[in-house]
mmCIF file of C-alpha atoms and ligand atoms in Angstrom:
data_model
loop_
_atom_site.group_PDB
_atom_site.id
_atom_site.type_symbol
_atom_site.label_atom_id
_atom_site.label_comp_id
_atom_site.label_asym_id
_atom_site.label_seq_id
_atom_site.Cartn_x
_atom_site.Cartn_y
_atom_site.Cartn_z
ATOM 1 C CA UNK X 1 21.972 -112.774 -122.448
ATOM 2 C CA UNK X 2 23.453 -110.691 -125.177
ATOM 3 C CA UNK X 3 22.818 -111.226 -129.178
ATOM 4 C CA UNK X 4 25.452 -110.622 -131.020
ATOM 5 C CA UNK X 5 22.675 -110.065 -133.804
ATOM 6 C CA UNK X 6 21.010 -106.856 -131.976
ATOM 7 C CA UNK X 7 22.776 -103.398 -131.785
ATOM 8 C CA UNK X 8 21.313 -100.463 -130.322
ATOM 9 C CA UNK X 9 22.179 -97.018 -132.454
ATOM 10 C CA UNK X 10 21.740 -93.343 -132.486
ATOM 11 C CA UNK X 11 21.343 -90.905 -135.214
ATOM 12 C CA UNK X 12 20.437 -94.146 -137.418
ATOM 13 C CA UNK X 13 18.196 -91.152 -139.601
ATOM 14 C CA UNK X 14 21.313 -89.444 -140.312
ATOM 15 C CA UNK X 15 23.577 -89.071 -143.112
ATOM 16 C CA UNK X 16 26.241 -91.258 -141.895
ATOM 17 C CA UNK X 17 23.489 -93.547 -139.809
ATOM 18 C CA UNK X 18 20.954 -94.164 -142.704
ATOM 19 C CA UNK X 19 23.751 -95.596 -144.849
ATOM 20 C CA UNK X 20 25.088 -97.873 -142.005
ATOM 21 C CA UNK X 21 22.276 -99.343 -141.436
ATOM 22 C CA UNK X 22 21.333 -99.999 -145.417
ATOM 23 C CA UNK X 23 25.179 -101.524 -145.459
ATOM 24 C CA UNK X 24 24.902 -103.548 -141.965
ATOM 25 C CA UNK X 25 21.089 -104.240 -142.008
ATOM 26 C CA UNK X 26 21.313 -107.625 -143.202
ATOM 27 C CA UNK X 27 24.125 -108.424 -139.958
ATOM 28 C CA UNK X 28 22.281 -106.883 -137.305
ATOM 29 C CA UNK X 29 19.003 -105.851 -135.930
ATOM 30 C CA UNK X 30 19.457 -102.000 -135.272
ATOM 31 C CA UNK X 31 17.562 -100.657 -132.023
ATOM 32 C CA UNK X 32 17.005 -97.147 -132.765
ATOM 33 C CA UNK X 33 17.084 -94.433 -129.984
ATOM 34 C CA UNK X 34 15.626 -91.195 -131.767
ATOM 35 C CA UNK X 35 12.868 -89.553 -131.012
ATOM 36 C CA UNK X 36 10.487 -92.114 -133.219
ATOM 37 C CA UNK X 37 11.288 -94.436 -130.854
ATOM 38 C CA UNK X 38 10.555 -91.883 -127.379
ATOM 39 C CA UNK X 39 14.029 -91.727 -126.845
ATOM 40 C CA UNK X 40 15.406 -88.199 -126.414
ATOM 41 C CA UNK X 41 19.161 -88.852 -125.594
ATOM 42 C CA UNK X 42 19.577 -86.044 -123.449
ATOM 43 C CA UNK X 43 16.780 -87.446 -121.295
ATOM 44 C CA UNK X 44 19.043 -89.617 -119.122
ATOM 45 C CA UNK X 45 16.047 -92.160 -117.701
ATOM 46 C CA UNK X 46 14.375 -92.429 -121.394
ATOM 47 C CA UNK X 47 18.307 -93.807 -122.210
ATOM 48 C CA UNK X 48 18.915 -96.029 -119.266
ATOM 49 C CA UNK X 49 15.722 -97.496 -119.632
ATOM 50 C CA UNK X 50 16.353 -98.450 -123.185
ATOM 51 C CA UNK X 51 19.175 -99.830 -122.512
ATOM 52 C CA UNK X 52 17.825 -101.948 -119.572
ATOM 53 C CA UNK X 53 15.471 -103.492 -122.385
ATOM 54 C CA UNK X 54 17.755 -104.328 -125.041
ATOM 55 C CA UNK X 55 19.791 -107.620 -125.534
ATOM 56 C CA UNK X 56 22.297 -105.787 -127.899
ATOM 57 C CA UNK X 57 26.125 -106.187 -126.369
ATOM 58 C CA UNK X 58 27.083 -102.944 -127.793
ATOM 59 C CA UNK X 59 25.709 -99.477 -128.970
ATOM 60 C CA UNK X 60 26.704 -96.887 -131.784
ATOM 61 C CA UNK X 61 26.541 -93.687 -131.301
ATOM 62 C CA UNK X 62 26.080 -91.634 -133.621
ATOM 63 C CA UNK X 63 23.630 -89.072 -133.076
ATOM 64 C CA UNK X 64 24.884 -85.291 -132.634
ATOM 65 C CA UNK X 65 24.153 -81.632 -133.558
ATOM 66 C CA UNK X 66 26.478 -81.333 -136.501
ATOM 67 C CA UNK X 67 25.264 -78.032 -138.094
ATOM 68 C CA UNK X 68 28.884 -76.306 -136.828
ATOM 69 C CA UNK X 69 28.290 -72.701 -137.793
ATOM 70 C CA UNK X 70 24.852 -72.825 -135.956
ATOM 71 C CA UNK X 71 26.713 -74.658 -132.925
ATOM 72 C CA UNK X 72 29.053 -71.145 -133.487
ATOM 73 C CA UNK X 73 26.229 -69.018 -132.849
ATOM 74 C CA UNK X 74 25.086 -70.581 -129.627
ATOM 75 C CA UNK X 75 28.868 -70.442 -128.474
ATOM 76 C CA UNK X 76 29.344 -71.400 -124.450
ATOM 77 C CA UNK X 77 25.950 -71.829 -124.145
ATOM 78 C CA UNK X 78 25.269 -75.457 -122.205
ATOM 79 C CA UNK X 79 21.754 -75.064 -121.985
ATOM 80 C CA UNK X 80 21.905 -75.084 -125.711
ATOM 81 C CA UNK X 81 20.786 -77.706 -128.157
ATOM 82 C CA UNK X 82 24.517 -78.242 -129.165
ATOM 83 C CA UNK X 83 25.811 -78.733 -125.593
ATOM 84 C CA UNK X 84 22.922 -80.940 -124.460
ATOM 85 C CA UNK X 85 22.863 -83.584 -127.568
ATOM 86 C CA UNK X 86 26.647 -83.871 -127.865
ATOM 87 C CA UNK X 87 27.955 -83.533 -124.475
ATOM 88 C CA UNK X 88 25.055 -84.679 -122.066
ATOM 89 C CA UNK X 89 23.345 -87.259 -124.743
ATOM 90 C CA UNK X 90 26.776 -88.841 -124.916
ATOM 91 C CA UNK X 91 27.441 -88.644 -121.374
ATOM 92 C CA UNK X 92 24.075 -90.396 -120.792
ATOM 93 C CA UNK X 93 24.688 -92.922 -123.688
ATOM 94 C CA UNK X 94 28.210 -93.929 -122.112
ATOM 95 C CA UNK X 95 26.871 -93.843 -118.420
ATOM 96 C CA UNK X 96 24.170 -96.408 -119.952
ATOM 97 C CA UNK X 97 26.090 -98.147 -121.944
ATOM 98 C CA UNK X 98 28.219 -98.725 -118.666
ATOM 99 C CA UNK X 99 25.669 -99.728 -116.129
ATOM 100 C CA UNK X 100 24.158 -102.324 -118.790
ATOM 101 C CA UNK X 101 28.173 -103.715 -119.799
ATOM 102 C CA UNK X 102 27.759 -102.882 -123.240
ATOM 103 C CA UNK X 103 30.429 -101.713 -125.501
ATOM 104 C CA UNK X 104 30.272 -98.222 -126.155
ATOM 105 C CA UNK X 105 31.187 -97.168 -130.065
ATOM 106 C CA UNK X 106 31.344 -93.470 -130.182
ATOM 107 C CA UNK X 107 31.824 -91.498 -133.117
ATOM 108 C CA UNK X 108 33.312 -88.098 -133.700
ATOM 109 C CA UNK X 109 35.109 -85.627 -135.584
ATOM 110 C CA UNK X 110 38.802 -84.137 -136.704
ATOM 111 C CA UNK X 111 36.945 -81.105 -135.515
ATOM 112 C CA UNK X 112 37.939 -81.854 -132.295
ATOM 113 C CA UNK X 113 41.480 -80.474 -133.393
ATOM 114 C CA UNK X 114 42.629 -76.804 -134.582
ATOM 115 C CA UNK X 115 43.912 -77.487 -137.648
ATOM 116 C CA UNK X 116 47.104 -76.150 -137.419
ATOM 117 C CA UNK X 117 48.826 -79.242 -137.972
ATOM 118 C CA UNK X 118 50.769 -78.781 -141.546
ATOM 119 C CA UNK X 119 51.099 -83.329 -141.800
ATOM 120 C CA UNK X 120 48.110 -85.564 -141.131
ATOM 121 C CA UNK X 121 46.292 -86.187 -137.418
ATOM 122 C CA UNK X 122 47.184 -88.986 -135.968
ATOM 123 C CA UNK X 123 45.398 -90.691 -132.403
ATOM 124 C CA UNK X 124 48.905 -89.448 -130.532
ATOM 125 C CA UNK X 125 48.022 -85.431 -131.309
ATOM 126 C CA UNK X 126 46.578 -83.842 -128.666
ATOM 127 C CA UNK X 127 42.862 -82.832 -129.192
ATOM 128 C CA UNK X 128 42.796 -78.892 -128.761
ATOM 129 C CA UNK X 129 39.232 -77.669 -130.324
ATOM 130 C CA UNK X 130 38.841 -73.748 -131.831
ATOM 131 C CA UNK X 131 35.064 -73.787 -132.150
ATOM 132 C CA UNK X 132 31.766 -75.084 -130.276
ATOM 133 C CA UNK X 133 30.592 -77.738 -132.326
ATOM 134 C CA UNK X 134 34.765 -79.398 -131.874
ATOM 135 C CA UNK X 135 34.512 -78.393 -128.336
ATOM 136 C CA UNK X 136 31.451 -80.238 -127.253
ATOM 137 C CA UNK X 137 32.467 -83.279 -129.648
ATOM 138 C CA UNK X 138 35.812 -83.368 -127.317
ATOM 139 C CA UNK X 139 34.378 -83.080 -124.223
ATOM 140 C CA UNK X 140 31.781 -85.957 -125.398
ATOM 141 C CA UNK X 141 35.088 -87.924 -126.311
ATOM 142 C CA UNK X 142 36.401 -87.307 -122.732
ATOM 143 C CA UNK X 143 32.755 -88.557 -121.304
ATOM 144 C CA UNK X 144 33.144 -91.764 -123.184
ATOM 145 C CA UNK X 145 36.844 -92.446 -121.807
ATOM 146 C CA UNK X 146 36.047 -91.318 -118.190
ATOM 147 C CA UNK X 147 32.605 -93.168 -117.942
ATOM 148 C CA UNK X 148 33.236 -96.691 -119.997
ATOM 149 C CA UNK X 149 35.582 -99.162 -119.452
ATOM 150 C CA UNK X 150 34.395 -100.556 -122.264
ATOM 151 C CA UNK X 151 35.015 -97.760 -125.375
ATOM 152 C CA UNK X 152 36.123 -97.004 -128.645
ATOM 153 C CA UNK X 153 35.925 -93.924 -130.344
ATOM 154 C CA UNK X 154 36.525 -93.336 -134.573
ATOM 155 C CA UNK X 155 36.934 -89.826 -135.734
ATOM 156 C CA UNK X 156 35.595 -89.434 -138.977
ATOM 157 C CA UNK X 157 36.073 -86.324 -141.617
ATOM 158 C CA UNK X 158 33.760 -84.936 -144.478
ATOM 159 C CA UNK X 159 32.059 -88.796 -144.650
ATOM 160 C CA UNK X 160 30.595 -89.181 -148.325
ATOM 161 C CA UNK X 161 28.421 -92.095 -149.280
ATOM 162 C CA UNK X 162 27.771 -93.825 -152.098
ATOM 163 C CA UNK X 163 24.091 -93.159 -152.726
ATOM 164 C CA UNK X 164 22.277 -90.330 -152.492
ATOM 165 C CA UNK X 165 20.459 -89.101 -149.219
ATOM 166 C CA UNK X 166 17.623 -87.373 -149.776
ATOM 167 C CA UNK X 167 17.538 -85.087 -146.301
ATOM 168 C CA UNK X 168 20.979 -83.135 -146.964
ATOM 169 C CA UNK X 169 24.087 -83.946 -149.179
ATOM 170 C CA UNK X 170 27.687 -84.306 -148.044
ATOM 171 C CA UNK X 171 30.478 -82.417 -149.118
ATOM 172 C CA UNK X 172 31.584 -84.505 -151.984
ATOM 173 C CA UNK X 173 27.810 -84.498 -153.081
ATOM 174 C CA UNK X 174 27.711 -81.000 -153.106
ATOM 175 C CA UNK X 175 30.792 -80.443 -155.184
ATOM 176 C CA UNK X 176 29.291 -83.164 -158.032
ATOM 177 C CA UNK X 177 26.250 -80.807 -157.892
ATOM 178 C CA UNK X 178 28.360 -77.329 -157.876
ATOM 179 C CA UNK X 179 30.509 -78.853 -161.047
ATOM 180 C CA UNK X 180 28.000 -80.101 -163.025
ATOM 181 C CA UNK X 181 25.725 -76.636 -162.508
ATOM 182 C CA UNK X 182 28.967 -74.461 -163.437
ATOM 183 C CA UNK X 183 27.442 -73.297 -160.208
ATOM 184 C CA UNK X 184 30.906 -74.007 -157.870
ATOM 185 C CA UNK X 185 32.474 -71.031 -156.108
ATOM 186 C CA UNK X 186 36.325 -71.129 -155.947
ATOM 187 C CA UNK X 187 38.154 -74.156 -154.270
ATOM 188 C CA UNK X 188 40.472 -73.165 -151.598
ATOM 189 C CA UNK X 189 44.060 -74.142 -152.163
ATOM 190 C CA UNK X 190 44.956 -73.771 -148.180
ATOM 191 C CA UNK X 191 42.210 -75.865 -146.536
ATOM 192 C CA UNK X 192 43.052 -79.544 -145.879
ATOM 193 C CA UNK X 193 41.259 -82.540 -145.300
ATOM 194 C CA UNK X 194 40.845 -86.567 -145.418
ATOM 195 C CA UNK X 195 37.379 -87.698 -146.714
ATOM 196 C CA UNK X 196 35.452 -90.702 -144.797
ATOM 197 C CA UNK X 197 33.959 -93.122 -147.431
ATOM 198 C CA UNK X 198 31.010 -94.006 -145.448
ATOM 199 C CA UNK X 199 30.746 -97.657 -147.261
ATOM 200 C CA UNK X 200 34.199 -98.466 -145.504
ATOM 201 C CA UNK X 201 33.234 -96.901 -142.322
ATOM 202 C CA UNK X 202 30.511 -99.245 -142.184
ATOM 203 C CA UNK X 203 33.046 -102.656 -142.361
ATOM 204 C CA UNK X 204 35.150 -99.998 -139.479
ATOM 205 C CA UNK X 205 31.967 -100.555 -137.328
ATOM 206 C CA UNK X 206 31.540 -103.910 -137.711
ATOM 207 C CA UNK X 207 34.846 -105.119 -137.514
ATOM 208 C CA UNK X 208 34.809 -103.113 -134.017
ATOM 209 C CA UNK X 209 31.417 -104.893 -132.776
ATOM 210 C CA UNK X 210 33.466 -108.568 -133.993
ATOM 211 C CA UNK X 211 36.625 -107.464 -132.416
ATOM 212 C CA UNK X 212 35.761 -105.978 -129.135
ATOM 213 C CA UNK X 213 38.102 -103.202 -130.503
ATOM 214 C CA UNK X 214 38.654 -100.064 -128.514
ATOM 215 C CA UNK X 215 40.777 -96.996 -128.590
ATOM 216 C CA UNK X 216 40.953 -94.208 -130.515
ATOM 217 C CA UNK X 217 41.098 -94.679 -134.463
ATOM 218 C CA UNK X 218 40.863 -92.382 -136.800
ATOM 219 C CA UNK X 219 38.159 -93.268 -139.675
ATOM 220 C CA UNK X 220 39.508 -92.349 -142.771
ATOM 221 C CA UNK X 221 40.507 -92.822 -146.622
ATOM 222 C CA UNK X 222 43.939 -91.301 -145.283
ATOM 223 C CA UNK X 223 44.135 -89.485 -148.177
ATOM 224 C CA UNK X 224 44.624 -85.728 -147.993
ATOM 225 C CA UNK X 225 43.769 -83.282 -150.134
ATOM 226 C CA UNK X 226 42.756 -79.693 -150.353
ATOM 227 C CA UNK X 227 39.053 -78.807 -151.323
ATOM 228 C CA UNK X 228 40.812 -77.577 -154.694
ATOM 229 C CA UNK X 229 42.457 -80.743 -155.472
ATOM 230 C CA UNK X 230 39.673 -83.494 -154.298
ATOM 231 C CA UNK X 231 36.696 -81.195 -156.636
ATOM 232 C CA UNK X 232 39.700 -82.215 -159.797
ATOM 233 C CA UNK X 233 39.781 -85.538 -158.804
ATOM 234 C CA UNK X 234 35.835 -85.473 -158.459
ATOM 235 C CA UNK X 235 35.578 -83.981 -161.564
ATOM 236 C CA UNK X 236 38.507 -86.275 -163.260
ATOM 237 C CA UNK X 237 36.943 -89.528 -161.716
ATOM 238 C CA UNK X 238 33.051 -88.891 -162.741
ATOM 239 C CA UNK X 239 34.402 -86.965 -166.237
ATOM 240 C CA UNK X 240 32.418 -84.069 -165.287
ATOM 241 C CA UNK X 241 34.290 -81.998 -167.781
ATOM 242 C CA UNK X 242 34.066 -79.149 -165.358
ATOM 243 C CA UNK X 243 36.312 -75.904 -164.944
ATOM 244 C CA UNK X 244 37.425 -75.594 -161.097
ATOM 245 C CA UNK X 245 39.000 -72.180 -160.107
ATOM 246 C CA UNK X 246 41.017 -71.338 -156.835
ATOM 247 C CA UNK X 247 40.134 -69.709 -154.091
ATOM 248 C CA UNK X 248 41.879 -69.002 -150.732
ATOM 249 C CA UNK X 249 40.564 -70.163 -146.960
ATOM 250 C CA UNK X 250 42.733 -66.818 -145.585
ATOM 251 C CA UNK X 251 41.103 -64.864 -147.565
ATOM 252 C CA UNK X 252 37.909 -66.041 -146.501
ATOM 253 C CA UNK X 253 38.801 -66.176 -142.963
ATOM 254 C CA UNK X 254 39.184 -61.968 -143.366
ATOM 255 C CA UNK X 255 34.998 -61.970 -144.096
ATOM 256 C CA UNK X 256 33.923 -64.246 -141.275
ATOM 257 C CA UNK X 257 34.569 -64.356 -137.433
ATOM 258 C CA UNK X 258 34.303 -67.943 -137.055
ATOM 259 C CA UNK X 259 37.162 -69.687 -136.658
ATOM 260 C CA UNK X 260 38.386 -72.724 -139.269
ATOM 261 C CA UNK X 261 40.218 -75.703 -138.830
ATOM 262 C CA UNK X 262 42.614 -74.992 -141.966
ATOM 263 C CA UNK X 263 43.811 -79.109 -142.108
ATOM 264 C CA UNK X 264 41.528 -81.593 -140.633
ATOM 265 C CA UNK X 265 43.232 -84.609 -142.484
ATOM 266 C CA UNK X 266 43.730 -87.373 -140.616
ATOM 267 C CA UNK X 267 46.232 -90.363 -141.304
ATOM 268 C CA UNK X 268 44.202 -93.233 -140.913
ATOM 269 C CA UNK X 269 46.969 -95.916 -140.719
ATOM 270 C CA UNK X 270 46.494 -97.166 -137.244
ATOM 271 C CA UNK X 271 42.956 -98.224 -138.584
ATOM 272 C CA UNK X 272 44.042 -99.525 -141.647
ATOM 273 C CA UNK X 273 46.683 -101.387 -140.069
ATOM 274 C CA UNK X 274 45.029 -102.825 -137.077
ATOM 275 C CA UNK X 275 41.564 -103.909 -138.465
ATOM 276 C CA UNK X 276 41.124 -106.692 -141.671
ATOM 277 C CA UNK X 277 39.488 -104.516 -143.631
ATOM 278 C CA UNK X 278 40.139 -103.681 -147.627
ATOM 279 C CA UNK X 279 39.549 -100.110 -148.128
ATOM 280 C CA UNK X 280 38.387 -98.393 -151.351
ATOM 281 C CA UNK X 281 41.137 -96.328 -152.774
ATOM 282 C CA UNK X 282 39.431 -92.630 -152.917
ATOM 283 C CA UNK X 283 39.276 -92.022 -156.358
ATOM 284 C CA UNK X 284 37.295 -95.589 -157.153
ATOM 285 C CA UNK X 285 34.950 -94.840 -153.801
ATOM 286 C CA UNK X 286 34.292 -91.215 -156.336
ATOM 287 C CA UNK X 287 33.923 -93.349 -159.518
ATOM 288 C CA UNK X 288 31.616 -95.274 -157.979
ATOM 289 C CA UNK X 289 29.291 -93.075 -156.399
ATOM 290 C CA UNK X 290 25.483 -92.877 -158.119
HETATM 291 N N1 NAP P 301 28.528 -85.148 -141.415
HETATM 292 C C1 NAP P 301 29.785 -84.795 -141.194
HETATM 293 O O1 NAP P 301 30.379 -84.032 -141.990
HETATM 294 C C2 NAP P 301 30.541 -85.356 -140.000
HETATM 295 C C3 NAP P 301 31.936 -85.143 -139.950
HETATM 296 C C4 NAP P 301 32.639 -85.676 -138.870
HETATM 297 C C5 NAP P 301 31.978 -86.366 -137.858
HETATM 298 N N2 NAP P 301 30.623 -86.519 -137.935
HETATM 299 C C6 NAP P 301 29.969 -87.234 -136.829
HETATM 300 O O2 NAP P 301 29.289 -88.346 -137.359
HETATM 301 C C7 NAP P 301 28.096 -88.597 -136.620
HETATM 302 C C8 NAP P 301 26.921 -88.672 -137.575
HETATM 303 O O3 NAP P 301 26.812 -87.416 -138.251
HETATM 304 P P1 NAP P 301 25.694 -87.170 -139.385
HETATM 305 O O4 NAP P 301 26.257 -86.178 -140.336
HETATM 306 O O5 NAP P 301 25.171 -88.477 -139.882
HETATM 307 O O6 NAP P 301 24.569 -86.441 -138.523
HETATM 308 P P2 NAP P 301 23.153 -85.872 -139.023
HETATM 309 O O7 NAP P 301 22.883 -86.238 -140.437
HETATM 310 O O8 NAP P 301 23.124 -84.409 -138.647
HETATM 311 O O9 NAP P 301 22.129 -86.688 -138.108
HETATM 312 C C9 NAP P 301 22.088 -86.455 -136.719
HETATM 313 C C10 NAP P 301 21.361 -87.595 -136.073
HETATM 314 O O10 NAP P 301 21.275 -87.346 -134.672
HETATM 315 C C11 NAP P 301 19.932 -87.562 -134.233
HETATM 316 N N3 NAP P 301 19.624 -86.744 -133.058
HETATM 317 C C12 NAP P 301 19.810 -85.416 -132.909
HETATM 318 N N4 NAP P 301 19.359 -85.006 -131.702
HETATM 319 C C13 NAP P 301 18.880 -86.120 -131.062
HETATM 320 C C14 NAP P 301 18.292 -86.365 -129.770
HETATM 321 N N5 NAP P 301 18.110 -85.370 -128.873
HETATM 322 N N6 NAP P 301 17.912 -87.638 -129.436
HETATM 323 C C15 NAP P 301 18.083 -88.650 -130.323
HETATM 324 N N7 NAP P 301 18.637 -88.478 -131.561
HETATM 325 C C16 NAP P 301 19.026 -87.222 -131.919
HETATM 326 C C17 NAP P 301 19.113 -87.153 -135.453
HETATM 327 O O11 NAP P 301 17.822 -87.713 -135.338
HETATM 328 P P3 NAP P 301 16.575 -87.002 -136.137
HETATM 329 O O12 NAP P 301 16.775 -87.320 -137.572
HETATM 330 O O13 NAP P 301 15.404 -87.643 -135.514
HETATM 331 O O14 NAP P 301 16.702 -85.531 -135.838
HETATM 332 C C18 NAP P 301 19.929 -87.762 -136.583
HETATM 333 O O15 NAP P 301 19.661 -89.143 -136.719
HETATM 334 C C19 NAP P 301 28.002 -87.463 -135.586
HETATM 335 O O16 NAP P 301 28.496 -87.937 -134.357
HETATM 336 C C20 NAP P 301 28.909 -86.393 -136.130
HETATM 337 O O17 NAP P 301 29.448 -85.583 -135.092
HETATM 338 C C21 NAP P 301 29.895 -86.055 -138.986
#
């Protein structure tokens, strides 16, 4: 017999995770699957049996190698850690999630397109990855549609949270930091994207657990911006009084053989339309951040 109070979760010690659960801890009862709890998700019994022993009806999924430049470096390499947490932990997850009928609420990335795109993403584009870390986060997408009837996946961008997390800080942390240490490099003018505030993402995720929802959604403020013009509003919003100079992504590009997404915005109005949820506009979600 399910509980609707229960929900099993991966990468719950993450930066998006941690804050999901400190927003959603007083709804549910999280079952975490880490390695605290003996479950490595690319170990497919240690998942199954998990799931076998939980009365949750759905899981999140959120647990993934994110570090994309070292995902670069180990490049086509599926004995890798990059491969085997985002491709075969997720295939395990949804292949779980399946045999036990729970919903499966997989999360992922823009990354999984190349950034060409000169508008916003929206869930009709086609998903066409240019680097390891996007290409193992699309094939994990394509597990979770081929394996579970039962499925939805939200794309997220750049998430920010409201707090600070102690482990590693997101990008909009990192630009309060870089302002107010005059330590900022150049912001490029010609790399796009569409912030996630993670305190909305969290009403996302429960509205899909309420809703049964499923489909592909794309998790954002729906806002885009370049990294020049969201470290001005950062800087306009918490009155930094800082001095942000330009910089250019194709110049950059010239130095580095890893390939960028140049827009990873993503139009979130699908989301926004479909689920009863009032979203922060981005500039109060900055003002408001500690
Ligand atoms: N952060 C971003 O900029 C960003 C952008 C777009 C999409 N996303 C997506 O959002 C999700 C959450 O990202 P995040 O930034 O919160 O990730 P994160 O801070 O890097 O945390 C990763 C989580 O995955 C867990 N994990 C890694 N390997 C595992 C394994 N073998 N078995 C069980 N758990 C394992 C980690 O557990 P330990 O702490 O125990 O290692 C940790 O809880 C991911 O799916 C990511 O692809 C993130």
């Amino acid at each position: 017999m399910d509980n609707m109070n229960s929900i099993l979760g991966t990468g719950l010690s993450g930066l998006v995770g941690s804050r999901v659960v400190d927003l959603l801890g007083k709804t549910y009862t999280f079952q975490n699957l880490d390695l605290t709890t003996s479950v490595d998700i690319t170990n497919e019994d240690q998942v199954l049996r998990a799931f076998e022993s939980s009365d949750a009806p759905a899981v999140i999924h959120m647990a993934a190698f994110t570090n994309a430049t070292k995902a670069w470096e180990d490049r086509g390499n599926k004995d890798g850690v990059c491969y085997k947490v985002n491709v075969v932990g997720t295939e395990n997850i949804a292949k779980a999630a399946q045999k036990t009928g729970k919903q499966m609420i997989h999360v992922s990335t823009a990354f999984v397109f190349d950034g060409e795109k000169d508008g916003m993403y929206t869930e009709e584009d086609t998903v066409h990855p240019v680097e390891w870390y996007g290409e193992t986060k699309a094939l994990a997408e394509e597990a979770v549609q081929n394996m579970c009837d039962n499925w939805v996946i939200f794309r997220i961008d750049q998430p920010f949270r409201g707090d600070v997390y102690e482990k590693k800080a997101d990008t909009t942390h990192k630009l309060i930091t870089g302002i107010k240490n005059r330590t900022l490099y150049p912001q490029f003018t010609d790399h796009w994207f569409s912030p996630t505030i993670i305190e909305d993402f969290a009403g996302v995720l429960d509205w899909a657990i309420q809703t049964h929802a499923s489909g592909i959604y794309h998790a954002t403020s729906g806002i885009k911006v370049s990294d020049y013009d969201y470290a001005c509003m950062i800087n306009d919003a918490l009155h930094l009084g800082g001095d942000i100079t330009q910089g250019s992504l194709t110049e950059y590009l010239k130095t580095t053989q890893r390939p960028y997404q140049r827009n990873t915005a993503m139009n979130s109005k699908k989301l926004q339309e479909t689920a009863n949820i009032a979203f922060t506009p981005l500039e109060q979600a900055i003002a408001q951040i500690q």
